[in-house]
Amino acid sequence: MNIEKLYPEKVFHYFAEISKIPRASKKEKQISDWLVKFAKERKLKVIQDEHNNVIIKKKATEGYEDFSPLILQGHMDMVWEKNKDTEFDFSTQGIELVKDGNFLKAKGTTLGADNGIAVAYALAILDSDEIKHPALEIVITTDEEDGMSGVSNLDFAEFDGKTLINLDTEEYGEIYVSSAGGARTETKFITEVRKIGNEYTPVSIEVKGLSGGHSGAEIHKNLGNSVKILSEVLYHLSKRYEILLSHIDGGGKVNAIPREAIAEIAVKLDGDSIDEFKKLAGLAFENIIHDFKVSDKSPMLMVEKIDSKNTEETFSGISLGDTLNIISFLHEFPNGVLQMSRHIEGLVKTSINLGVINTEIVDGNAKIKIKSLARSMTNASLDKLLEEITELTRKHDANIKIASSNPPWEYKENSEIRELIVKSFKELTGKDPVIKAIHAGLECGIFTENIKNADVVSIGPNIYGAHTPEERMDIKSVGETWEWILKILENYNIKEE
């Protein structure tokens, strides 16, 4: 469809242009080269680094030469997700844009408004000779969605400015001033696999029917975590029965609360029937759901005896000692909200999501990997949590790897850019914007850690359902945010001390 008639026309024009270009995390070379070409065609200074980050600089317009340069920032990568019944090849096809009432969507896939709209805003500003502005340093980063390796590898010496507006917020009229830092952990157990005798009964135990959700923004909603719930069921059953673990798998992405998990075990029933085993498993499940205050509408536990005809010669698992060690580790592993902020009501300070567990059999050994994402609003709390996870892992004789660590973006009490943005919003709307902190991660913390005395805020239009095929962007708010950005540029008067 032709979306370029929507307001603001130039913003939607560039959003349509970049939507034609595949741009998954870690696969941004094509869009990065396109941005470089755009800058060179307009004779703007452009820097492209080996990680495909792009920095474009534009001189101040008349009357703004004495002000400090302003950094505008977003990321070029997007999440690739589609509906099961949608035939679409993200690597070769452009996103099919659809206007649905007051929203812009994609046909059966993610839209990429997160964070393509930031790129579109930046390009529209760079392509104009009429917009008043200070010296601009536009930085479009890579791999924000899958570890923030792009911004983590920026050469921050390339920036002259210390004032930054991140355009990766998804709620118009709100100014984000703080976000959580995070780190991904991977714990690995390697244990010998052996054939299980016929005195054991093979059983599958599955947790399903959960909603899932964002492991930062929705961690406080008591959404059930299938991996944690399944591990607690196994822990309770291990108090009554001798259990040998064969496989355990659950979750898909470490930054999402897992919806489903399944374990295959061999259990020594000791005279009990399989129905009695199922009953005890069900009771444990109901108690766990109650204790965890799970808010999901339809959590389910499925316990089934595995057909012995198909497994009589091949069913294998790990030893009782190794099984109990892994189950105990999962039982002790923290999950969910660990601490609330004392300063901002309703804000989660520290949390962890037990996001993924999977089993791989290699050369007679079971490799069980457990991945989590820890978040905190302060470096001290994040470091303390990672130390606790490391100690727990060592206690259970496993290996741990900590990766993709990004610092928190801590609140700045005195912020000139926040005051200027508030003033600009009030001039446009007559209302006060909402000042907000978020427990999800933004790239802002990496800028504040690497640019001394950096002054950073984040704004953006309304975007709903990001990272899913239901992603949609409120068209009206795109225009309202555009006018807000223009007013900020017009009002800009910040000078370096």
Short mmCIF file of C-alpha atoms in Angstrom, two decimals:
data_model
loop_
_atom_site.label_atom_id
_atom_site.label_comp_id
_atom_site.label_asym_id
_atom_site.label_seq_id
_atom_site.Cartn_x
_atom_site.Cartn_y
_atom_site.Cartn_z
CA MET A 1 0.00 0.00 0.00
CA ASN A 2 1.02 3.63 -0.39
CA ILE A 3 1.43 4.92 3.15
CA GLU A 4 3.29 8.04 2.08
CA LYS A 5 0.09 10.10 2.11
CA LEU A 6 -0.08 9.65 5.86
CA TYR A 7 1.15 12.49 8.07
CA PRO A 8 4.02 13.22 8.40
CA GLU A 9 4.58 12.28 4.76
CA LYS A 10 8.37 12.24 4.75
CA VAL A 11 8.55 10.14 7.93
CA PHE A 12 6.19 7.52 6.51
CA HIS A 13 8.03 7.66 3.17
CA TYR A 14 11.28 6.63 4.85
CA PHE A 15 9.56 4.08 7.05
CA ALA A 16 8.22 2.46 3.87
CA GLU A 17 11.68 2.58 2.28
CA ILE A 18 13.49 0.85 5.13
CA SER A 19 10.64 -1.68 5.45
CA LYS A 20 11.69 -2.98 2.03
CA ILE A 21 15.11 -3.97 3.42
CA PRO A 22 15.69 -7.14 5.52
CA ARG A 23 17.23 -6.08 8.83
CA ALA A 24 17.30 -8.76 11.51
CA SER A 25 19.66 -8.49 14.45
CA LYS A 26 23.20 -9.41 13.36
CA LYS A 27 22.06 -9.24 9.70
CA GLU A 28 22.06 -5.47 9.21
CA LYS A 29 24.73 -5.03 6.50
CA GLN A 30 22.18 -4.23 3.77
CA ILE A 31 20.29 -1.57 5.74
CA SER A 32 23.57 -0.17 7.10
CA ASP A 33 24.94 0.28 3.57
CA TRP A 34 21.67 1.89 2.51
CA LEU A 35 21.99 4.46 5.32
CA VAL A 36 25.57 5.25 4.28
CA LYS A 37 24.43 5.77 0.70
CA PHE A 38 21.63 8.06 1.91
CA ALA A 39 24.12 10.24 3.80
CA LYS A 40 26.66 10.39 0.97
CA GLU A 41 23.97 11.42 -1.53
CA ARG A 42 23.25 14.43 0.72
CA LYS A 43 26.96 15.17 1.26
CA LEU A 44 26.68 14.55 5.00
CA LYS A 45 29.56 13.24 7.08
CA VAL A 46 29.01 9.55 7.72
CA ILE A 47 30.86 6.89 9.71
CA GLN A 48 30.19 3.16 9.36
CA ASP A 49 32.10 0.90 11.76
CA GLU A 50 32.92 -2.79 11.52
CA HIS A 51 29.76 -3.64 13.49
CA ASN A 52 27.64 -1.78 10.88
CA ASN A 53 26.67 1.01 13.29
CA VAL A 54 26.13 4.24 11.36
CA ILE A 55 26.78 7.80 12.58
CA ILE A 56 25.62 10.70 10.39
CA LYS A 57 26.50 14.30 11.25
CA LYS A 58 24.76 17.45 10.07
CA LYS A 59 25.85 21.02 10.81
CA ALA A 60 23.73 23.42 12.85
CA THR A 61 21.30 25.73 11.08
CA GLU A 62 21.67 29.50 11.39
CA GLY A 63 21.30 30.73 14.96
CA TYR A 64 22.09 27.34 16.57
CA GLU A 65 25.84 27.24 15.94
CA ASP A 66 26.83 27.99 19.56
CA PHE A 67 24.79 25.24 21.13
CA SER A 68 26.08 21.80 22.11
CA PRO A 69 25.54 19.08 19.45
CA LEU A 70 22.44 16.94 19.95
CA ILE A 71 22.66 13.15 19.54
CA LEU A 72 19.52 11.44 18.17
CA GLN A 73 19.63 7.67 18.53
CA GLY A 74 17.72 4.54 17.53
CA HIS A 75 18.49 1.02 16.29
CA MET A 76 18.15 -0.36 12.77
CA ASP A 77 17.51 -4.03 13.58
CA MET A 78 14.07 -5.57 14.10
CA VAL A 79 12.64 -8.81 15.46
CA TRP A 80 11.57 -11.33 12.83
CA GLU A 81 8.37 -13.12 13.91
CA LYS A 82 5.42 -14.32 11.82
CA ASN A 83 2.16 -16.17 12.26
CA LYS A 84 2.33 -19.92 11.69
CA ASP A 85 0.05 -19.70 8.66
CA THR A 86 1.97 -16.82 7.05
CA GLU A 87 4.26 -17.74 4.17
CA PHE A 88 7.02 -15.16 4.31
CA ASP A 89 10.79 -15.11 3.89
CA PHE A 90 12.20 -12.29 6.01
CA SER A 91 15.65 -12.67 4.46
CA THR A 92 14.44 -11.81 0.94
CA GLN A 93 11.06 -10.05 1.27
CA GLY A 94 10.19 -6.56 2.43
CA ILE A 95 7.60 -6.07 5.17
CA GLU A 96 4.06 -5.80 3.74
CA LEU A 97 2.58 -2.69 5.34
CA VAL A 98 -1.16 -2.50 6.04
CA LYS A 99 -3.26 0.44 7.29
CA ASP A 100 -5.82 -0.93 9.73
CA GLY A 101 -8.04 1.90 10.94
CA ASN A 102 -5.87 4.21 13.01
CA PHE A 103 -2.93 1.82 13.02
CA LEU A 104 -0.13 0.74 10.73
CA LYS A 105 0.50 -3.00 10.82
CA ALA A 106 2.22 -5.69 8.79
CA LYS A 107 0.58 -8.57 6.97
CA GLY A 108 1.12 -11.57 9.26
CA THR A 109 4.55 -10.48 10.53
CA THR A 110 6.23 -8.08 12.89
CA LEU A 111 6.04 -4.48 11.66
CA GLY A 112 9.50 -3.31 12.68
CA ALA A 113 8.26 -0.02 14.11
CA ASP A 114 10.54 -1.08 16.96
CA ASN A 115 12.76 0.69 16.08
CA GLY A 116 12.33 1.56 12.41
CA ILE A 117 10.29 4.62 13.31
CA ALA A 118 13.39 6.15 14.97
CA VAL A 119 15.32 5.65 11.74
CA ALA A 120 12.47 7.22 9.75
CA TYR A 121 12.35 10.28 12.04
CA ALA A 122 16.11 10.74 11.74
CA LEU A 123 16.11 10.41 7.94
CA ALA A 124 13.26 12.91 7.59
CA ILE A 125 15.20 15.46 9.64
CA LEU A 126 18.43 14.85 7.72
CA ASP A 127 16.62 15.21 4.39
CA SER A 128 15.18 18.63 5.24
CA ASP A 129 16.68 22.07 4.62
CA GLU A 130 13.85 23.81 6.48
CA ILE A 131 13.98 22.31 9.98
CA LYS A 132 15.81 24.43 12.55
CA HIS A 133 18.24 22.47 14.68
CA PRO A 134 21.60 22.45 16.48
CA ALA A 135 24.48 20.35 15.15
CA LEU A 136 23.12 16.80 14.91
CA GLU A 137 24.85 13.50 15.49
CA ILE A 138 22.49 10.76 14.31
CA VAL A 139 23.53 7.31 15.50
CA ILE A 140 21.69 4.20 14.31
CA THR A 141 22.94 1.07 16.07
CA THR A 142 22.82 -2.64 15.29
CA ASP A 143 21.85 -5.75 17.28
CA GLU A 144 19.81 -3.97 19.95
CA GLU A 145 17.29 -6.80 20.07
CA ASP A 146 19.76 -9.64 20.54
CA GLY A 147 22.37 -8.44 23.02
CA MET A 148 23.17 -4.77 22.25
CA SER A 149 26.53 -5.66 20.73
CA GLY A 150 26.27 -2.74 18.30
CA VAL A 151 26.11 0.07 20.85
CA SER A 152 28.54 -1.80 23.11
CA ASN A 153 31.18 -1.58 20.38
CA LEU A 154 30.64 2.06 19.36
CA ASP A 155 33.64 4.38 19.31
CA PHE A 156 32.28 7.03 21.67
CA ALA A 157 35.18 9.34 20.82
CA GLU A 158 33.31 10.08 17.58
CA PHE A 159 30.70 12.12 19.49
CA ASP A 160 31.09 15.80 20.28
CA GLY A 161 27.71 16.08 22.00
CA LYS A 162 26.74 14.99 25.51
CA THR A 163 22.97 15.47 25.13
CA LEU A 164 21.08 12.51 23.70
CA ILE A 165 17.48 11.73 22.78
CA ASN A 166 16.80 8.03 22.33
CA LEU A 167 13.76 7.38 20.11
CA ASP A 168 12.99 3.82 21.25
CA THR A 169 10.11 4.49 23.67
CA GLU A 170 6.67 3.14 22.74
CA GLU A 171 4.28 5.46 24.60
CA TYR A 172 3.56 8.96 23.34
CA GLY A 173 3.52 11.66 25.99
CA GLU A 174 5.88 9.79 28.28
CA ILE A 175 9.52 10.66 28.89
CA TYR A 176 11.67 7.74 29.97
CA VAL A 177 14.50 8.77 32.27
CA SER A 178 15.81 5.45 33.58
CA SER A 179 15.89 1.80 32.54
CA ALA A 180 17.22 -1.48 33.83
CA GLY A 181 20.58 -2.97 33.07
CA GLY A 182 20.79 -6.64 32.31
CA ALA A 183 23.00 -9.66 31.89
CA ARG A 184 22.40 -13.06 30.31
CA THR A 185 23.60 -16.17 32.09
CA GLU A 186 24.06 -19.68 30.74
CA THR A 187 24.54 -22.59 33.12
CA LYS A 188 25.62 -25.92 31.68
CA PHE A 189 25.39 -29.39 33.26
CA ILE A 190 27.19 -32.22 31.47
CA THR A 191 26.27 -35.69 32.76
CA GLU A 192 26.62 -39.25 31.58
CA VAL A 193 23.57 -40.90 30.00
CA ARG A 194 22.80 -44.56 30.71
CA LYS A 195 20.11 -47.05 29.78
CA ILE A 196 17.24 -47.17 32.28
CA GLY A 197 16.00 -50.54 33.52
CA ASN A 198 12.43 -51.78 33.21
CA GLU A 199 11.77 -51.26 36.94
CA TYR A 200 11.22 -47.62 36.00
CA THR A 201 8.18 -46.24 34.17
CA PRO A 202 8.82 -43.64 31.43
CA VAL A 203 6.60 -40.57 31.90
CA SER A 204 6.28 -37.16 30.22
CA ILE A 205 5.30 -34.11 32.29
CA GLU A 206 4.33 -30.95 30.44
CA VAL A 207 3.34 -27.46 31.60
CA LYS A 208 1.41 -25.45 29.01
CA GLY A 209 -1.43 -22.96 28.56
CA LEU A 210 0.55 -20.01 29.94
CA SER A 211 0.48 -16.54 28.42
CA GLY A 212 4.17 -15.68 28.40
CA GLY A 213 5.28 -12.07 28.19
CA HIS A 214 8.15 -9.59 28.20
CA SER A 215 10.67 -10.53 30.87
CA GLY A 216 11.25 -6.88 31.76
CA ALA A 217 8.11 -4.86 31.20
CA GLU A 218 5.75 -7.66 32.37
CA ILE A 219 7.82 -9.44 34.99
CA HIS A 220 5.68 -7.95 37.79
CA LYS A 221 2.39 -9.37 36.51
CA ASN A 222 2.75 -12.83 38.12
CA LEU A 223 2.68 -14.50 34.72
CA GLY A 224 3.49 -18.18 35.06
CA ASN A 225 6.99 -19.31 34.11
CA SER A 226 6.68 -22.80 32.64
CA VAL A 227 10.31 -23.76 33.30
CA LYS A 228 10.12 -22.76 36.96
CA ILE A 229 6.73 -24.39 37.49
CA LEU A 230 7.84 -27.65 35.86
CA SER A 231 11.02 -27.74 37.93
CA GLU A 232 8.96 -27.24 41.11
CA VAL A 233 6.63 -30.11 40.16
CA LEU A 234 9.67 -32.34 39.66
CA TYR A 235 11.11 -31.18 42.98
CA HIS A 236 7.92 -32.11 44.83
CA LEU A 237 7.66 -35.49 43.07
CA SER A 238 11.30 -36.28 43.88
CA LYS A 239 10.41 -36.19 47.59
CA ARG A 240 8.11 -39.20 47.11
CA TYR A 241 9.51 -41.04 44.09
CA GLU A 242 12.87 -42.03 42.68
CA ILE A 243 13.14 -40.07 39.45
CA LEU A 244 15.69 -40.24 36.61
CA LEU A 245 15.72 -37.34 34.17
CA SER A 246 15.91 -38.09 30.45
CA HIS A 247 15.09 -34.75 28.77
CA ILE A 248 13.90 -31.34 29.90
CA ASP A 249 13.12 -28.51 27.50
CA GLY A 250 11.25 -25.22 27.74
CA GLY A 251 11.18 -21.61 26.62
CA GLY A 252 12.45 -20.10 23.39
CA LYS A 253 13.96 -16.67 24.11
CA VAL A 254 15.72 -15.61 27.26
CA ASN A 255 13.99 -12.20 27.26
CA ALA A 256 10.52 -13.80 27.16
CA ILE A 257 8.69 -15.47 30.06
CA PRO A 258 8.44 -19.11 28.88
CA ARG A 259 4.96 -20.42 28.06
CA GLU A 260 5.61 -24.17 27.74
CA ALA A 261 8.04 -26.72 29.16
CA ILE A 262 8.27 -30.50 29.08
CA ALA A 263 10.31 -33.18 30.85
CA GLU A 264 10.71 -36.87 30.11
CA ILE A 265 11.55 -38.89 33.20
CA ALA A 266 11.69 -42.47 34.40
CA VAL A 267 9.98 -43.00 37.75
CA LYS A 268 10.09 -45.94 40.14
CA LEU A 269 6.46 -46.16 41.24
CA ASP A 270 7.09 -48.61 44.12
CA GLY A 271 3.66 -50.18 43.91
CA ASP A 272 1.74 -47.00 43.13
CA SER A 273 -0.33 -46.84 39.98
CA ILE A 274 0.35 -44.29 37.26
CA ASP A 275 -2.96 -42.68 38.22
CA GLU A 276 -1.72 -42.15 41.79
CA PHE A 277 1.45 -40.59 40.39
CA LYS A 278 -0.63 -38.27 38.18
CA LYS A 279 -2.79 -37.29 41.14
CA LEU A 280 0.22 -36.30 43.24
CA ALA A 281 1.71 -34.36 40.32
CA GLY A 282 -1.59 -32.52 39.89
CA LEU A 283 -1.77 -31.61 43.56
CA ALA A 284 1.80 -30.31 43.47
CA PHE A 285 0.98 -28.27 40.36
CA GLU A 286 -2.09 -26.68 41.94
CA ASN A 287 -0.17 -25.77 45.09
CA ILE A 288 2.64 -24.23 43.05
CA ILE A 289 0.23 -22.18 40.94
CA HIS A 290 -1.37 -20.94 44.16
CA ASP A 291 1.92 -20.21 45.93
CA PHE A 292 3.33 -18.35 42.93
CA LYS A 293 0.06 -16.39 42.59
CA VAL A 294 0.06 -17.17 38.88
CA SER A 295 -2.27 -14.82 37.02
CA ASP A 296 -2.62 -16.85 33.80
CA LYS A 297 -6.17 -17.91 32.98
CA SER A 298 -5.59 -21.49 31.84
CA PRO A 299 -2.37 -23.11 33.11
CA MET A 300 -2.32 -26.85 32.46
CA LEU A 301 -0.28 -29.85 33.57
CA MET A 302 -0.19 -32.87 31.26
CA VAL A 303 1.19 -36.12 32.71
CA GLU A 304 1.32 -39.11 30.38
CA LYS A 305 2.91 -42.54 30.48
CA ILE A 306 5.26 -42.92 27.52
CA ASP A 307 4.46 -45.94 25.36
CA SER A 308 6.86 -48.62 26.60
CA LYS A 309 6.69 -50.50 23.28
CA ASN A 310 8.59 -47.65 21.63
CA THR A 311 11.04 -47.05 24.45
CA GLU A 312 11.79 -50.49 25.84
CA GLU A 313 15.18 -50.72 24.11
CA THR A 314 16.11 -47.05 23.88
CA PHE A 315 14.87 -45.11 26.91
CA SER A 316 17.83 -43.64 28.75
CA GLY A 317 18.56 -40.96 31.29
CA ILE A 318 21.00 -39.60 33.82
CA SER A 319 21.76 -40.96 37.27
CA LEU A 320 19.65 -40.36 40.37
CA GLY A 321 22.37 -38.19 41.90
CA ASP A 322 22.70 -36.01 38.80
CA THR A 323 18.92 -35.78 38.48
CA LEU A 324 18.47 -34.60 42.06
CA ASN A 325 21.34 -32.13 41.67
CA ILE A 326 19.76 -30.49 38.61
CA ILE A 327 16.26 -30.46 40.11
CA SER A 328 17.63 -28.92 43.30
CA PHE A 329 19.49 -26.27 41.27
CA LEU A 330 16.29 -25.31 39.46
CA HIS A 331 14.38 -25.26 42.75
CA GLU A 332 16.91 -22.88 44.31
CA PHE A 333 17.25 -20.70 41.21
CA PRO A 334 15.49 -17.34 41.79
CA ASN A 335 12.84 -16.20 39.34
CA GLY A 336 10.61 -13.17 38.89
CA VAL A 337 10.60 -9.95 40.90
CA LEU A 338 13.29 -9.94 43.59
CA GLN A 339 13.13 -6.32 44.76
CA MET A 340 10.87 -3.29 44.20
CA SER A 341 12.13 0.28 43.99
CA ARG A 342 12.00 2.30 47.18
CA HIS A 343 11.94 5.55 45.25
CA ILE A 344 9.41 4.99 42.44
CA GLU A 345 6.11 3.34 43.35
CA GLY A 346 5.32 0.26 41.29
CA LEU A 347 8.76 0.06 39.65
CA VAL A 348 10.61 -3.25 39.76
CA LYS A 349 14.20 -2.71 40.87
CA THR A 350 15.68 -6.20 40.40
CA SER A 351 14.39 -9.34 38.69
CA ILE A 352 15.49 -12.46 36.88
CA ASN A 353 13.78 -14.58 34.24
CA LEU A 354 14.52 -18.32 34.02
CA GLY A 355 13.96 -18.16 30.29
CA VAL A 356 15.24 -21.26 28.49
CA ILE A 357 16.22 -24.84 29.30
CA ASN A 358 17.18 -27.45 26.74
CA THR A 359 18.77 -30.89 26.61
CA GLU A 360 21.14 -32.19 23.96
CA ILE A 361 22.57 -35.72 23.88
CA VAL A 362 26.13 -35.75 22.50
CA ASP A 363 28.51 -38.74 22.57
CA GLY A 364 26.70 -40.44 25.42
CA ASN A 365 26.44 -37.32 27.55
CA ALA A 366 23.46 -35.09 28.32
CA LYS A 367 24.20 -31.39 27.97
CA ILE A 368 21.55 -29.42 29.84
CA LYS A 369 21.72 -25.66 29.28
CA ILE A 370 19.79 -23.20 31.44
CA LYS A 371 19.60 -19.57 30.32
CA SER A 372 18.39 -16.60 32.31
CA LEU A 373 18.18 -12.81 31.99
CA ALA A 374 18.89 -10.78 35.12
CA ARG A 375 17.85 -7.11 35.29
CA SER A 376 18.30 -4.30 37.79
CA MET A 377 17.95 -0.54 37.96
CA THR A 378 21.35 -0.25 39.69
CA ASN A 379 24.77 -1.72 38.96
CA ALA A 380 25.28 -2.77 42.60
CA SER A 381 22.10 -4.86 42.70
CA LEU A 382 22.79 -6.44 39.31
CA ASP A 383 26.34 -7.39 40.33
CA LYS A 384 25.09 -8.86 43.61
CA LEU A 385 22.49 -10.99 41.81
CA LEU A 386 25.06 -12.29 39.32
CA GLU A 387 27.37 -13.22 42.19
CA GLU A 388 24.54 -15.19 43.83
CA ILE A 389 23.79 -17.05 40.57
CA THR A 390 27.49 -17.82 40.11
CA GLU A 391 27.76 -19.19 43.66
CA LEU A 392 24.63 -21.32 43.18
CA THR A 393 26.02 -22.75 39.94
CA ARG A 394 29.35 -23.66 41.52
CA LYS A 395 27.54 -25.23 44.48
CA HIS A 396 25.89 -27.63 42.03
CA ASP A 397 29.11 -28.39 40.10
CA ALA A 398 28.01 -26.75 36.86
CA ASN A 399 29.64 -24.26 34.52
CA ILE A 400 28.38 -20.70 34.09
CA LYS A 401 28.91 -18.09 31.41
CA ILE A 402 27.77 -14.48 31.81
CA ALA A 403 27.33 -12.55 28.57
CA SER A 404 25.62 -9.56 26.96
CA SER A 405 25.86 -7.49 30.11
CA ASN A 406 24.58 -3.94 29.71
CA PRO A 407 24.57 -1.32 32.46
CA PRO A 408 21.49 0.29 34.00
CA TRP A 409 20.52 3.76 32.89
CA GLU A 410 20.30 5.50 36.24
CA TYR A 411 18.12 8.53 36.91
CA LYS A 412 19.83 11.94 36.53
CA GLU A 413 18.49 14.40 39.05
CA ASN A 414 19.42 17.55 37.11
CA SER A 415 18.68 17.18 33.40
CA GLU A 416 18.56 20.12 30.99
CA ILE A 417 17.23 18.01 28.13
CA ARG A 418 14.42 16.61 30.29
CA GLU A 419 13.35 20.14 31.25
CA LEU A 420 13.50 21.28 27.61
CA ILE A 421 11.42 18.31 26.44
CA VAL A 422 8.82 18.89 29.17
CA LYS A 423 8.59 22.56 28.19
CA SER A 424 8.21 21.66 24.49
CA PHE A 425 5.43 19.17 25.23
CA LYS A 426 3.51 21.69 27.34
CA GLU A 427 3.78 24.32 24.58
CA LEU A 428 2.26 21.87 22.10
CA THR A 429 -0.44 20.26 24.23
CA GLY A 430 -0.94 22.38 27.33
CA LYS A 431 -0.32 19.24 29.39
CA ASP A 432 2.53 17.80 31.43
CA PRO A 433 4.18 14.67 30.03
CA VAL A 434 4.62 11.61 32.23
CA ILE A 435 8.13 11.11 33.62
CA LYS A 436 8.78 7.38 33.78
CA ALA A 437 11.32 4.66 34.48
CA ILE A 438 11.11 1.19 32.93
CA HIS A 439 12.38 -2.22 34.02
CA ALA A 440 13.10 -3.24 30.42
CA GLY A 441 16.46 -2.49 28.81
CA LEU A 442 17.37 0.46 26.60
CA GLU A 443 20.70 1.37 25.03
CA CYS A 444 20.81 4.61 27.06
CA GLY A 445 22.79 3.11 29.94
CA ILE A 446 25.68 2.26 27.63
CA PHE A 447 25.82 5.88 26.44
CA THR A 448 25.77 7.28 29.98
CA GLU A 449 28.53 4.87 30.98
CA ASN A 450 30.77 5.87 28.06
CA ILE A 451 30.08 9.61 27.61
CA LYS A 452 31.05 11.61 30.69
CA ASN A 453 28.20 13.77 32.04
CA ALA A 454 25.84 12.52 29.34
CA ASP A 455 22.28 13.84 29.63
CA VAL A 456 19.81 11.35 28.15
CA VAL A 457 16.04 10.91 27.72
CA SER A 458 13.88 8.61 25.59
CA ILE A 459 10.60 9.34 23.76
CA GLY A 460 8.54 7.82 20.94
CA PRO A 461 5.06 7.17 19.48
CA ASN A 462 2.54 4.55 20.59
CA ILE A 463 3.58 1.05 19.53
CA TYR A 464 1.71 -2.03 20.73
CA GLY A 465 2.59 -5.73 20.54
CA ALA A 466 6.25 -5.24 19.61
CA HIS A 467 8.16 -8.45 18.86
CA THR A 468 4.94 -10.19 17.76
CA PRO A 469 2.94 -10.38 14.51
CA GLU A 470 0.34 -8.24 16.32
CA GLU A 471 2.72 -5.26 16.37
CA ARG A 472 0.92 -2.05 15.42
CA MET A 473 1.83 1.63 15.44
CA ASP A 474 -0.63 4.41 16.21
CA ILE A 475 -0.55 6.68 13.13
CA LYS A 476 -1.76 9.80 14.92
CA SER A 477 0.91 9.49 17.62
CA VAL A 478 3.62 9.27 14.94
CA GLY A 479 2.59 12.75 13.80
CA GLU A 480 2.28 14.03 17.36
CA THR A 481 5.75 12.74 18.23
CA TRP A 482 7.12 14.33 15.04
CA GLU A 483 5.74 17.71 16.05
CA TRP A 484 7.19 17.20 19.53
CA ILE A 485 10.63 16.47 18.06
CA LEU A 486 10.45 19.57 15.85
CA LYS A 487 9.48 21.73 18.83
CA ILE A 488 12.39 20.28 20.83
CA LEU A 489 14.80 21.13 18.02
CA GLU A 490 13.37 24.63 17.73
CA ASN A 491 13.64 25.25 21.49
CA TYR A 492 17.09 23.70 21.82
CA ASN A 493 19.47 26.05 23.65
CA ILE A 494 21.78 23.76 25.63
CA LYS A 495 25.41 24.77 25.92
CA GLU A 496 28.25 22.76 27.36
CA GLU A 497 29.49 23.98 30.71
#
